[in-house]
XYZ file of C-alpha atoms in Angstrom:
576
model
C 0.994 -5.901 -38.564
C 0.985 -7.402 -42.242
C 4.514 -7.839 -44.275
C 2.930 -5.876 -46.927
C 2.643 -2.540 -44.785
C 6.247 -2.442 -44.446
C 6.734 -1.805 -48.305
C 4.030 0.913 -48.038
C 6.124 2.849 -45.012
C 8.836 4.719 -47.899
C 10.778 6.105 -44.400
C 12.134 2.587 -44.013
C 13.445 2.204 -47.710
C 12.661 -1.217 -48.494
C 12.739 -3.057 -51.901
C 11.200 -6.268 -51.979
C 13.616 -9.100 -53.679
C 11.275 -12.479 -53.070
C 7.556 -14.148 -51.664
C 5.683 -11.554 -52.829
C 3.133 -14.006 -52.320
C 3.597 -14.283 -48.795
C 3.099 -10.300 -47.899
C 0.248 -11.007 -45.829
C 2.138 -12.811 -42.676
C 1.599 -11.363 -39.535
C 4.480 -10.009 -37.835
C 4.977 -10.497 -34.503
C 8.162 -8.941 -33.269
C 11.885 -7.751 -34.949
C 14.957 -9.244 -34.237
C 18.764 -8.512 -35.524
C 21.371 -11.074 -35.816
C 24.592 -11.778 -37.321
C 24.819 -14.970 -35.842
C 25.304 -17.986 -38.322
C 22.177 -20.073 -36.196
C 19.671 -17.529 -34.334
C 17.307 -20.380 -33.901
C 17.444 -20.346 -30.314
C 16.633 -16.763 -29.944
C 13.632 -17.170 -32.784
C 10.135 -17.728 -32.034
C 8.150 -17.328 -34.736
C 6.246 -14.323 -36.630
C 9.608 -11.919 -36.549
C 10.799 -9.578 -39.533
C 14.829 -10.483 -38.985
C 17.541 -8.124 -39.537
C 20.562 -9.212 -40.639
C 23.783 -7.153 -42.031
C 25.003 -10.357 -43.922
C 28.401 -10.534 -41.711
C 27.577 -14.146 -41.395
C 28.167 -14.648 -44.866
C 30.827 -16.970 -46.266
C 29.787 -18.694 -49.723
C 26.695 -19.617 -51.282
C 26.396 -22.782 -48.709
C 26.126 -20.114 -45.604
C 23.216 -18.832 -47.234
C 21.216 -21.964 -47.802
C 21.898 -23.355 -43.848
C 21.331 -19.663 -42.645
C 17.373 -20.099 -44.813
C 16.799 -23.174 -43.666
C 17.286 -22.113 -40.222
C 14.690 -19.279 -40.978
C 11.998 -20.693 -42.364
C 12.282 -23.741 -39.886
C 11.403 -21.517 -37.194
C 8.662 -19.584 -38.758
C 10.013 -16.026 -38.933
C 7.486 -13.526 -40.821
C 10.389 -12.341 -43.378
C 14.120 -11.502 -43.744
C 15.370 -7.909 -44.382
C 19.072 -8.404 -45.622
C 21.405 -4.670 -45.384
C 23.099 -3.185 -48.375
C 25.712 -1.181 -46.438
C 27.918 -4.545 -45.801
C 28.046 -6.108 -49.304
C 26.570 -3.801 -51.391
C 23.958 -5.380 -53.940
C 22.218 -8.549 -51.807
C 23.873 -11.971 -53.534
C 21.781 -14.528 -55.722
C 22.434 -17.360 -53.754
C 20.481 -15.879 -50.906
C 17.918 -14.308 -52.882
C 17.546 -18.317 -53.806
C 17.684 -19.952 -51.041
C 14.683 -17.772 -49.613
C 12.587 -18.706 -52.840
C 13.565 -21.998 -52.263
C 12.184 -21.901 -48.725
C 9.214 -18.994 -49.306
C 10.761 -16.827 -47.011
C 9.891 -12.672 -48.299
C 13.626 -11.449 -48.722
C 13.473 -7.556 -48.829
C 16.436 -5.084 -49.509
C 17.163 -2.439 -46.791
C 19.173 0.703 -48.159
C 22.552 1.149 -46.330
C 21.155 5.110 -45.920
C 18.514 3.271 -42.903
C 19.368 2.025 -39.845
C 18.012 -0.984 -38.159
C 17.047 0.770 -35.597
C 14.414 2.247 -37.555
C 12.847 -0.263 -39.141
C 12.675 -1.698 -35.292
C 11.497 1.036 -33.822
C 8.309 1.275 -36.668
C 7.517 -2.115 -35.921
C 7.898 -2.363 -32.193
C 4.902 1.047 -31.961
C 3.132 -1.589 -34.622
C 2.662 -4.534 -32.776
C 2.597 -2.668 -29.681
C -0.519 -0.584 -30.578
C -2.220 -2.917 -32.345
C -1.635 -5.053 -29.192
C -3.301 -2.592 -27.457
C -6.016 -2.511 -29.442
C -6.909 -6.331 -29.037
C -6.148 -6.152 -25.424
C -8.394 -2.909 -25.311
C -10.985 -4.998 -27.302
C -10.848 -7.552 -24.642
C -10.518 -5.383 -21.867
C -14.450 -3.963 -23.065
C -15.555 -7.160 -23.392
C -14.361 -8.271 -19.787
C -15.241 -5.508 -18.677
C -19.300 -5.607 -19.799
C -19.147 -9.622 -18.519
C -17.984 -8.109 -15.162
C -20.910 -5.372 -14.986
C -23.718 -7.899 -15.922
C -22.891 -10.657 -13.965
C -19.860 -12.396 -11.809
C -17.342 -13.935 -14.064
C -15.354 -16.036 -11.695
C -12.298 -14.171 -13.067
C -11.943 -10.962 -10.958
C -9.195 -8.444 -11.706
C -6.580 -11.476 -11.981
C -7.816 -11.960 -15.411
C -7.096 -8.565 -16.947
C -3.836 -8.340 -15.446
C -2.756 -11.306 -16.648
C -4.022 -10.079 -19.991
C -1.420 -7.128 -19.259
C 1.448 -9.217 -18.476
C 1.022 -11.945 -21.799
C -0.057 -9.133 -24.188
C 2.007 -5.877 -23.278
C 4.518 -7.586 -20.921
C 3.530 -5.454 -18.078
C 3.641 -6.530 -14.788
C 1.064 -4.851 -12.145
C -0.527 -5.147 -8.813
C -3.778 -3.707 -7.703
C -2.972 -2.452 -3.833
C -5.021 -1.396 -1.244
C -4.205 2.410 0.711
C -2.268 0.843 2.806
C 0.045 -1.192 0.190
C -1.745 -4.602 0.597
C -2.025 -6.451 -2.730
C -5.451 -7.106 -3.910
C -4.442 -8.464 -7.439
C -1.821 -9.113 -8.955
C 0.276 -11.268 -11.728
C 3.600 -12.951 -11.511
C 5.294 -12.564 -8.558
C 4.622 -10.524 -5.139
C 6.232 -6.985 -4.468
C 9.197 -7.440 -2.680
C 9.373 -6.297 1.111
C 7.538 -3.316 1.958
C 7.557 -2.192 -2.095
C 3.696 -1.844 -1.292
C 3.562 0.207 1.250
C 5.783 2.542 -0.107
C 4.209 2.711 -3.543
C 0.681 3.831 -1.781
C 2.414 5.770 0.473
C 4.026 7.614 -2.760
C 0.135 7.566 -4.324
C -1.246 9.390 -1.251
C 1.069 12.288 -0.971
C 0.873 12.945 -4.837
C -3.320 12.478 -4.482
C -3.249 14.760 -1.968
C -1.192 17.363 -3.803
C -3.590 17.583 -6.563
C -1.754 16.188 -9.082
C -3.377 13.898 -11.284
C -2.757 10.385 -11.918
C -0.690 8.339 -13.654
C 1.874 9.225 -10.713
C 5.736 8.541 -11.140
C 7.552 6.914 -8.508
C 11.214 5.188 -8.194
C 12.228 2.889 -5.890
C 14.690 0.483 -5.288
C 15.775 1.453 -8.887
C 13.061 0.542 -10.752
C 10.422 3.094 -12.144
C 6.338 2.802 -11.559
C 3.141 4.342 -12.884
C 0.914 4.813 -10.277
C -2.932 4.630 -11.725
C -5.820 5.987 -9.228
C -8.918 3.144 -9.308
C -12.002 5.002 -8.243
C -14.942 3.515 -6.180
C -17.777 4.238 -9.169
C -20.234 4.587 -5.948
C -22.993 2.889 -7.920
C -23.854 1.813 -4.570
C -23.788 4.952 -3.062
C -23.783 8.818 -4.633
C -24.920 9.750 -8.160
C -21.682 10.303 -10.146
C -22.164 14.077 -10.592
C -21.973 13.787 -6.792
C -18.747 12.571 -6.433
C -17.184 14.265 -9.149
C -17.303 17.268 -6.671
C -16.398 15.493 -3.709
C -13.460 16.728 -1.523
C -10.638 14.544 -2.540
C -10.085 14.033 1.198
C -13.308 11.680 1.842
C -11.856 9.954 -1.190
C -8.270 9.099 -0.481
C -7.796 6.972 2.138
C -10.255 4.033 0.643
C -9.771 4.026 -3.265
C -7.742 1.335 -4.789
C -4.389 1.948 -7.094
C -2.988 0.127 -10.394
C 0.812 -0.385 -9.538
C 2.801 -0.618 -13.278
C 6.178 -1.659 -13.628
C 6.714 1.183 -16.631
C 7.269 4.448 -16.674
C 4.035 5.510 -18.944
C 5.462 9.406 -18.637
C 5.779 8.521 -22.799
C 3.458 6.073 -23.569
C 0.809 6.879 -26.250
C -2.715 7.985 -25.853
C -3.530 4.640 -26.767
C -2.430 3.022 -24.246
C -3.097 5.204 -21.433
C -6.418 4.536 -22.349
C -6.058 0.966 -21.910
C -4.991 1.457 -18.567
C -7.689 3.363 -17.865
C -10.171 0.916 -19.287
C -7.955 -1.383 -16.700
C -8.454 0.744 -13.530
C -12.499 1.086 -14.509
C -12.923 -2.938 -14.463
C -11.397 -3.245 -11.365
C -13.335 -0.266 -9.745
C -16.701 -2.724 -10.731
C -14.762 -5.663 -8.400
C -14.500 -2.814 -6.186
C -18.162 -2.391 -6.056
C -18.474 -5.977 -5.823
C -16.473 -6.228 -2.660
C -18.497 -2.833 -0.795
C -21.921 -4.626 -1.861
C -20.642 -7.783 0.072
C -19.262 -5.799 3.048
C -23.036 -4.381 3.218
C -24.667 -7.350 5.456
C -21.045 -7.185 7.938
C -21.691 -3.835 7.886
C -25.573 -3.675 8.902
C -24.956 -6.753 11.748
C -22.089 -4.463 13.567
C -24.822 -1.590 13.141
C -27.353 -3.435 14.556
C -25.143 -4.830 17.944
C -23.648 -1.109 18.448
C -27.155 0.285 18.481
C -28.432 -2.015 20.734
C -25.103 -1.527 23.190
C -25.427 1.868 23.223
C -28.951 1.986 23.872
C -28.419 0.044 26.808
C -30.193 -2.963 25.604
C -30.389 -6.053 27.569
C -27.973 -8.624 27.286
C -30.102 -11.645 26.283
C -31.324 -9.000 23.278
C -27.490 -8.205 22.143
C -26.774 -11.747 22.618
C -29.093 -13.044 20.201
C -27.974 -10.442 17.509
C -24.530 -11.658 18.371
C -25.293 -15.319 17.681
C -26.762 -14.107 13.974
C -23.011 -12.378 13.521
C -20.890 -15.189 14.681
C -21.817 -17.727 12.039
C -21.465 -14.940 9.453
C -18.261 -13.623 10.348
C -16.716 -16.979 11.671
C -18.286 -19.565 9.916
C -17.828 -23.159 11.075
C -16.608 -22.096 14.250
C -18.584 -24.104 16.591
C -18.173 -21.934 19.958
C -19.055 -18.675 21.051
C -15.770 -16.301 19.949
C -14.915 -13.502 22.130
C -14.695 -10.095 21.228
C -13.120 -6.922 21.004
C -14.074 -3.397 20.263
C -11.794 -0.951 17.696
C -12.675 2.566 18.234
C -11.024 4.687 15.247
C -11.097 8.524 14.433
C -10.265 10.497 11.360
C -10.145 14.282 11.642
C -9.125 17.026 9.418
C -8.016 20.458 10.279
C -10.111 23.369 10.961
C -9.429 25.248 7.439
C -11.817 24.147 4.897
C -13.025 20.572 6.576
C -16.520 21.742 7.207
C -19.054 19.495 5.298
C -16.621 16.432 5.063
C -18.201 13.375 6.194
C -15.091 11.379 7.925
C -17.652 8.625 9.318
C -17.452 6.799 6.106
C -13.908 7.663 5.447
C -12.862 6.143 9.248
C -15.399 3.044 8.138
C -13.557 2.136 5.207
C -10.354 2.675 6.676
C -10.865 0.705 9.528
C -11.893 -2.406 7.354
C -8.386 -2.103 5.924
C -6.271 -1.827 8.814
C -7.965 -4.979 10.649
C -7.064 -7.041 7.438
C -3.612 -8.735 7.975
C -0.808 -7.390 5.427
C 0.246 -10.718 4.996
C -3.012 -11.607 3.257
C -4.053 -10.580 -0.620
C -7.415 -10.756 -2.113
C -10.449 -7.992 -2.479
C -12.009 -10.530 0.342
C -9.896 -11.104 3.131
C -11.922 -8.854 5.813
C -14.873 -11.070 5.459
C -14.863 -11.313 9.236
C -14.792 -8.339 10.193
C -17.853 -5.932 10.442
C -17.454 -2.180 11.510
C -20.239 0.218 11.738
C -20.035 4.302 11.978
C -21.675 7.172 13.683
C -20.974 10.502 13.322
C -17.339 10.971 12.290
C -16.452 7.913 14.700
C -15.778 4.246 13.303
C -16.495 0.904 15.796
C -15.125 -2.316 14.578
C -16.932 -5.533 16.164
C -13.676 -8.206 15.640
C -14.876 -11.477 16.300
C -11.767 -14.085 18.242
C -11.647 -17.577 18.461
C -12.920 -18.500 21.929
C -10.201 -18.651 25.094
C -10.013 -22.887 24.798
C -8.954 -22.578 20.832
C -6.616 -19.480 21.316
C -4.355 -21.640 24.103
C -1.675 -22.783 21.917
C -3.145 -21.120 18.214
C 0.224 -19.943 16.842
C 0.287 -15.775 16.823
C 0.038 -15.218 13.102
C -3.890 -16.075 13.224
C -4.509 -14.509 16.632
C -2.398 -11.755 16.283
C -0.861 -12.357 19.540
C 2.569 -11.074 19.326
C 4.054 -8.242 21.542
C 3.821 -4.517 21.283
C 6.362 -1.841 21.550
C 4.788 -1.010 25.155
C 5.146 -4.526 26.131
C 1.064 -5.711 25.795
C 0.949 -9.698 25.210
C -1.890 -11.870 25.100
C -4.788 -13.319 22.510
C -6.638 -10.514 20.178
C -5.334 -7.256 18.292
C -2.594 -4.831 20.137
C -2.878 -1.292 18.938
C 0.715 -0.703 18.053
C 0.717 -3.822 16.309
C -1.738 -2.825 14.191
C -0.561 0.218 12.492
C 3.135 -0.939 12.385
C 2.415 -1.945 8.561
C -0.003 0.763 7.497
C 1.678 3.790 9.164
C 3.791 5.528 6.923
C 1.049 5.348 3.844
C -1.755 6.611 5.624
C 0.474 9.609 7.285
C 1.190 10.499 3.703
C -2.483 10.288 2.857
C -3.821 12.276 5.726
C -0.862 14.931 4.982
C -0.732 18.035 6.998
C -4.430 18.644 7.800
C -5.694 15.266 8.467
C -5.506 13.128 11.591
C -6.309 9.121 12.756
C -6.798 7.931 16.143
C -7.310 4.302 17.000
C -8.767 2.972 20.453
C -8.677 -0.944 21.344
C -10.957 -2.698 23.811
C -9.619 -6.076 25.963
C -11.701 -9.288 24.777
C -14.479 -10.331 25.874
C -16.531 -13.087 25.944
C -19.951 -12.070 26.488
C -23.109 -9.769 25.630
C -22.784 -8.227 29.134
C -19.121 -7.020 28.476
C -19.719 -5.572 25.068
C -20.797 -2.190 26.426
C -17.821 -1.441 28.870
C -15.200 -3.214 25.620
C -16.686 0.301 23.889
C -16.084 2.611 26.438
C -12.514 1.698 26.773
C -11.977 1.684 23.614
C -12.948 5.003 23.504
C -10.781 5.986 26.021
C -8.172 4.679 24.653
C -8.712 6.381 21.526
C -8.926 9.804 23.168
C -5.298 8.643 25.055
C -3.891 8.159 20.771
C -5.458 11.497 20.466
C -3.245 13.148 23.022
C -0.089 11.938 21.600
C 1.531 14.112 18.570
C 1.743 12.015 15.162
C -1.018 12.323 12.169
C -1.472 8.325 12.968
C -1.577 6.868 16.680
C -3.084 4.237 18.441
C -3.451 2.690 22.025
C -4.914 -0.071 23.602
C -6.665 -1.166 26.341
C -3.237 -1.753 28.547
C -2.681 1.953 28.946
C -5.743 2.614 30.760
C -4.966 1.048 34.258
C -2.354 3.796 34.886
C -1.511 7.559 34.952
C -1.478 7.636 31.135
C -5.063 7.782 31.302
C -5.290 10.501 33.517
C -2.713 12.743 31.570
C -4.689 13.506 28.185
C -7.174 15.130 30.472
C -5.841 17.603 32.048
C -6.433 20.864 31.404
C -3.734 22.661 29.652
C -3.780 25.460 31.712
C -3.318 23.584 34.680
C -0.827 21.651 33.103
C 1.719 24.142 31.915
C 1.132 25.412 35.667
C 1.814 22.114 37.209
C 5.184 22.064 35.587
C 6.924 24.946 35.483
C 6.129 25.250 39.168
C 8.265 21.999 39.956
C 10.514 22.130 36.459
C 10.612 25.583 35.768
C 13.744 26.003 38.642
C 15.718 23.152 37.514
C 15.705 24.199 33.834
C 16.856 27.774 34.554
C 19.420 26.444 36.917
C 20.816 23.896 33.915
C 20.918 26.820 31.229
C 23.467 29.191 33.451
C 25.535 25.924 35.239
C 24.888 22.597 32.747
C 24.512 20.875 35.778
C 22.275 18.533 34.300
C 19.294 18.293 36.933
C 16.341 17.692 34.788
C 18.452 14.381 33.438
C 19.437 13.541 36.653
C 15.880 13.895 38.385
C 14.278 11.517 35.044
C 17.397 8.679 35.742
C 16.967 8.850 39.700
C 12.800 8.171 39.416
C 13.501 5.644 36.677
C 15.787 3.922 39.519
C 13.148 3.962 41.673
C 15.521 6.145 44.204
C 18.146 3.942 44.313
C 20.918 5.713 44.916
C 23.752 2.884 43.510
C 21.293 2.044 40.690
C 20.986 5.967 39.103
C 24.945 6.761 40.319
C 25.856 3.508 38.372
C 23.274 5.017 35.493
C 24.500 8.318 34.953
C 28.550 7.138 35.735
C 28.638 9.474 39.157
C 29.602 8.930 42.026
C 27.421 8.575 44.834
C 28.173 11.622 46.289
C 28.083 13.587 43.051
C 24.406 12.560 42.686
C 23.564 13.220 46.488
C 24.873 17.005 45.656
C 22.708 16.800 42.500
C 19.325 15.295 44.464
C 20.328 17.626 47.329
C 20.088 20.954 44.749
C 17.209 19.679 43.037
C 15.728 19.518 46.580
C 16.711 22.867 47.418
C 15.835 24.738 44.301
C 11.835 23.581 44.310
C 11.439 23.110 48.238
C 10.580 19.411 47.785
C 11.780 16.315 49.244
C 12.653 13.061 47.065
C 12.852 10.867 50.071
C 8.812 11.311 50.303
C 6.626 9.124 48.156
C 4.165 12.359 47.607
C 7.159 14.431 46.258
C 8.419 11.629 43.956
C 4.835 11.368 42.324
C 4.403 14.955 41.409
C 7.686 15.413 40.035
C 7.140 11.948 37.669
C 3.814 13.279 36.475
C 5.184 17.098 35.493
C 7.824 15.305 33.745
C 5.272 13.033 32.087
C 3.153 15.912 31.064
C 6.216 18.511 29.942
């Protein structure tokens, strides 16, 4: 804003005593001092506010000047209420200096005249930023800039002093300026952007954590690529929310103008064009993994699936110089039988999929360049190229992924629990109460011929995750050589008849005595029937738990000294 609009603003009651010649400087920013030498705090282009306290003799007045116009400050607004009538000697020293002196009456607070220029500068900020934004924003949609959405946040931070992140559903940064989110800030800011999504309510959302506030900014996938835009104005919001982008603010925008919720707007539509950017590159990953699972489940020879597999290497592991192994990521999302009919969840599980595979650690719209995942019918397969066995020995785990799982899986290549330890509590809040993901992994393997059986036990596995309660669960191929496997299958029927046949007794008999059978059965099969190992366990004595093992015995006619009997009561208890 100009000097000369302040004069034209009567609210702020200002009488101009010098530079009238000088009402055309730009001011920058407002500042109040009573200090005798503000220049550290001065940066140019500010209207300064001063109540004159500083004031000594004529001398005070000159130095304090000086110091002004040294520093380039726009003007100098000097308070009545202190001294009444401003003195001469520093309505002379800013003449001397061509500093614009004005007069403020002692009926208006600073405050005022700060607050009217702060919403000043700060919209016509916005404007130029807005301006520039546009202009971005048409470079981006005719042709690559080389900037990405790093360049308009920036703009947000220098301009507006905002600091934001672009994040992926699962809390990953994509973009950002300045400095990371600390610890899991991410995830919990997209979990907090699911649940309100799914609740209808529309965006900017508010969320608080750690004690500082964010505006939460929904960046929709434009779909140029894909459905006409009346099209997806009408689309469920469920096919929607578990792949669309979000503009994390560090400002509560609950009172921020219309101006410059626009802006942010204007923001979130730029980056939804890098959006479109990155789907358009995921196309030719996309068509490859197509292309192998069609042949696989065709039951295509292996020479056929390992030439298409020699075209996907280079792509997805370029420079790699040996054949990788591979593995196979079955995943599932499902939505509840009210209202779901219609929804498409193949694309939904695609796009999803493609996000969990990408390391958190990572940032960037590109960082699952090497993965490819294709989708039929509401199911999502992930081809995930690994470095081959002789470059895993010894790779450290962070670019294998080899780490351990909470059920105790080791080795080279993704581990199912592993992979949703990071993305878990955002996606539950996205999927909400009607919604459902289930994630099946395949062991490695290292040729065309394995490919086939790497799918069907990853889909077994996936229907194991689907057995388990939980909106988001996962297992892997470890799981599959044992009774777990068997479990998910069983009819219920036969199931709730298996159990209360052997468990039914024991539970009635611990209601009316507390005797504490069903805990003492579970500790004695963990023990593997030791009898010093469980007594030791459950702090008995041995002959306490004989008397316990000897009723448990007698109540369901069985005998826990037979490896038959042991089995059936260690599956009920699995399946009750």
């Amino acid at each position: 804003m100009r000097l000369r609009a302040l004069l034209e603003t009567d609210a702020l009651g200002l009488r101009l005593l010098g530079g009238e010649d000088e009402l055309d400087r730009t001011v920058r920013g407002v500042m109040t001092t009573d200090l005798r030498d503000p220049s550290r705090y001065l940066s140019g282009g500010e209207l300064v506010l001063t109540g004159l306290a500083w004031r000594r003799d004529a001398a005070d007045c000159e130095r304090f000047v000086r110091i002004l116009a040294g520093a380039g400050v726009a003007g100098l607004a000097a308070g009545e209420a202190e001294l009444g009538a401003i003195p001469d000697d520093l309505v002379e020293a800013c003449s001397r200096h061509h500093l614009p002196l004005f007069a403020v009456h002692e009926s208006v607070a600073f405050a005022t005249i700060t607050e009217h220029v702060v919403r000043q500068v700060s919209g016509e900020r916005a404007g130029d930023l807005a301006a520039v934004v546009d202009r971005h924003r048409r470079l981006m949609t005719s042709g690559p800039t080389g900037g990405g959405p790093e360049v308009v946040l920036d703009l947000l931070g220098s301009d507006l002093d905002l600091h934001a992140w672009v994040l992926s559903p699962t809390g990953r940064r994509i973009a950002g300026a300045g400095a990371p989110l600390p610890g899991d800030r991410g995830a919990l800011l997209a979990g907090e952007h699911l649940a309100a999504t799914r609740t209808g309510r529309r965006g900017p959302h508010r969320a608080v954590i750690g004690g500082t506030t964010y505006s939460l900014f929904p960046i929709r996938n434009t779909g140029r690529t894909t459905a006409p835009a009346t099209a997806r104005d009408t689309r469920d919001v469920r096919e929607t929310v578990l792949s669309d982008w979000l503009l994390a603010v560090e400002a509560d925008a609950g009172d921020w103008p219309a101006a410059r919720l626009d802006l942010l707007q204007g923001v979130t539509q730029l980056i939804a064009v890098e959006r479109d950017r990155r789907d358009a590159a995921r196309t030719v990953r996309r068509r490859l993994a197509q292309e192998v699972l069609e042949l696989v489940q065709t039951g295509a020879p292996p020479a056929e699936i390992a030439a298409r597999l020699r075209v996907a290497a280079p792509v997805l592991l370029p420079g790699l110089g040996s054949a990788p192994h591979w593995q196979v990521v079955v995943a599932r999302v499902e939505w509840g039988e009210g209202g779901a009919a219609g929804l498409d969840a193949g694309p939904v599980a695609q796009s999803l999929l493609e996000e969990i595979l990408v390391d958190p650690a990572t940032s960037g719209p590109d960082t699952a360049d090497r993965i490819a995942v294709a989708h039929t019918g509401d199911e999502a397969i992930a081809l995930v190229p690994l470095p081959a066995a002789a470059d895993l020995d010894g790779a450290p785990a962070e670019s294998t992924g080899e780490e351990p799982a909470e059920d105790g899986a080791t080795g080279p290549g993704l581990h199912a629990e592993v992979l949703l330890t990071a993305v878990q509590n955002p996606l539950s809040a996205g999927l909400a109460d009607d919604g459902r993901l289930t994630l099946g992994v395949s062991a490695p393997v290292h040729s065309a011929e394995g490919l086939r059986g790497a799918l069907e036990e990853a889909r077994h596995a996936r229907r194991v995750a689907a057995a388990r309660p939980g909106r988001v669960c996962a297992a892997g191929h470890h799981e599959l050589a044992s009774h777990v496997l068997l479990l998910p299958f069983v009819p219920d029927d036969v199931r709730r008849a298996f159990t209360a046949r052997l468990l039914d007794p024991l539970r009635d008999y611990d209601r009316r005595h507390r005797a504490e059978l069903i805990p003492t059965l579970e500790a004695f099969l963990d023990s593997d029937g030791s009898w010093t190992r469980c007594a030791s366990r459950l702090h008995l004595h041995v002959n306490t738990l004989r008397y316990r093992i000897g009723r448990i015995e007698q109540l369901t006619g069985r005998d826990l000294s037979r490896l038959e009997d042991k089995l059936d009561f260690f599956l009920a208890l699995r399946m009750s």
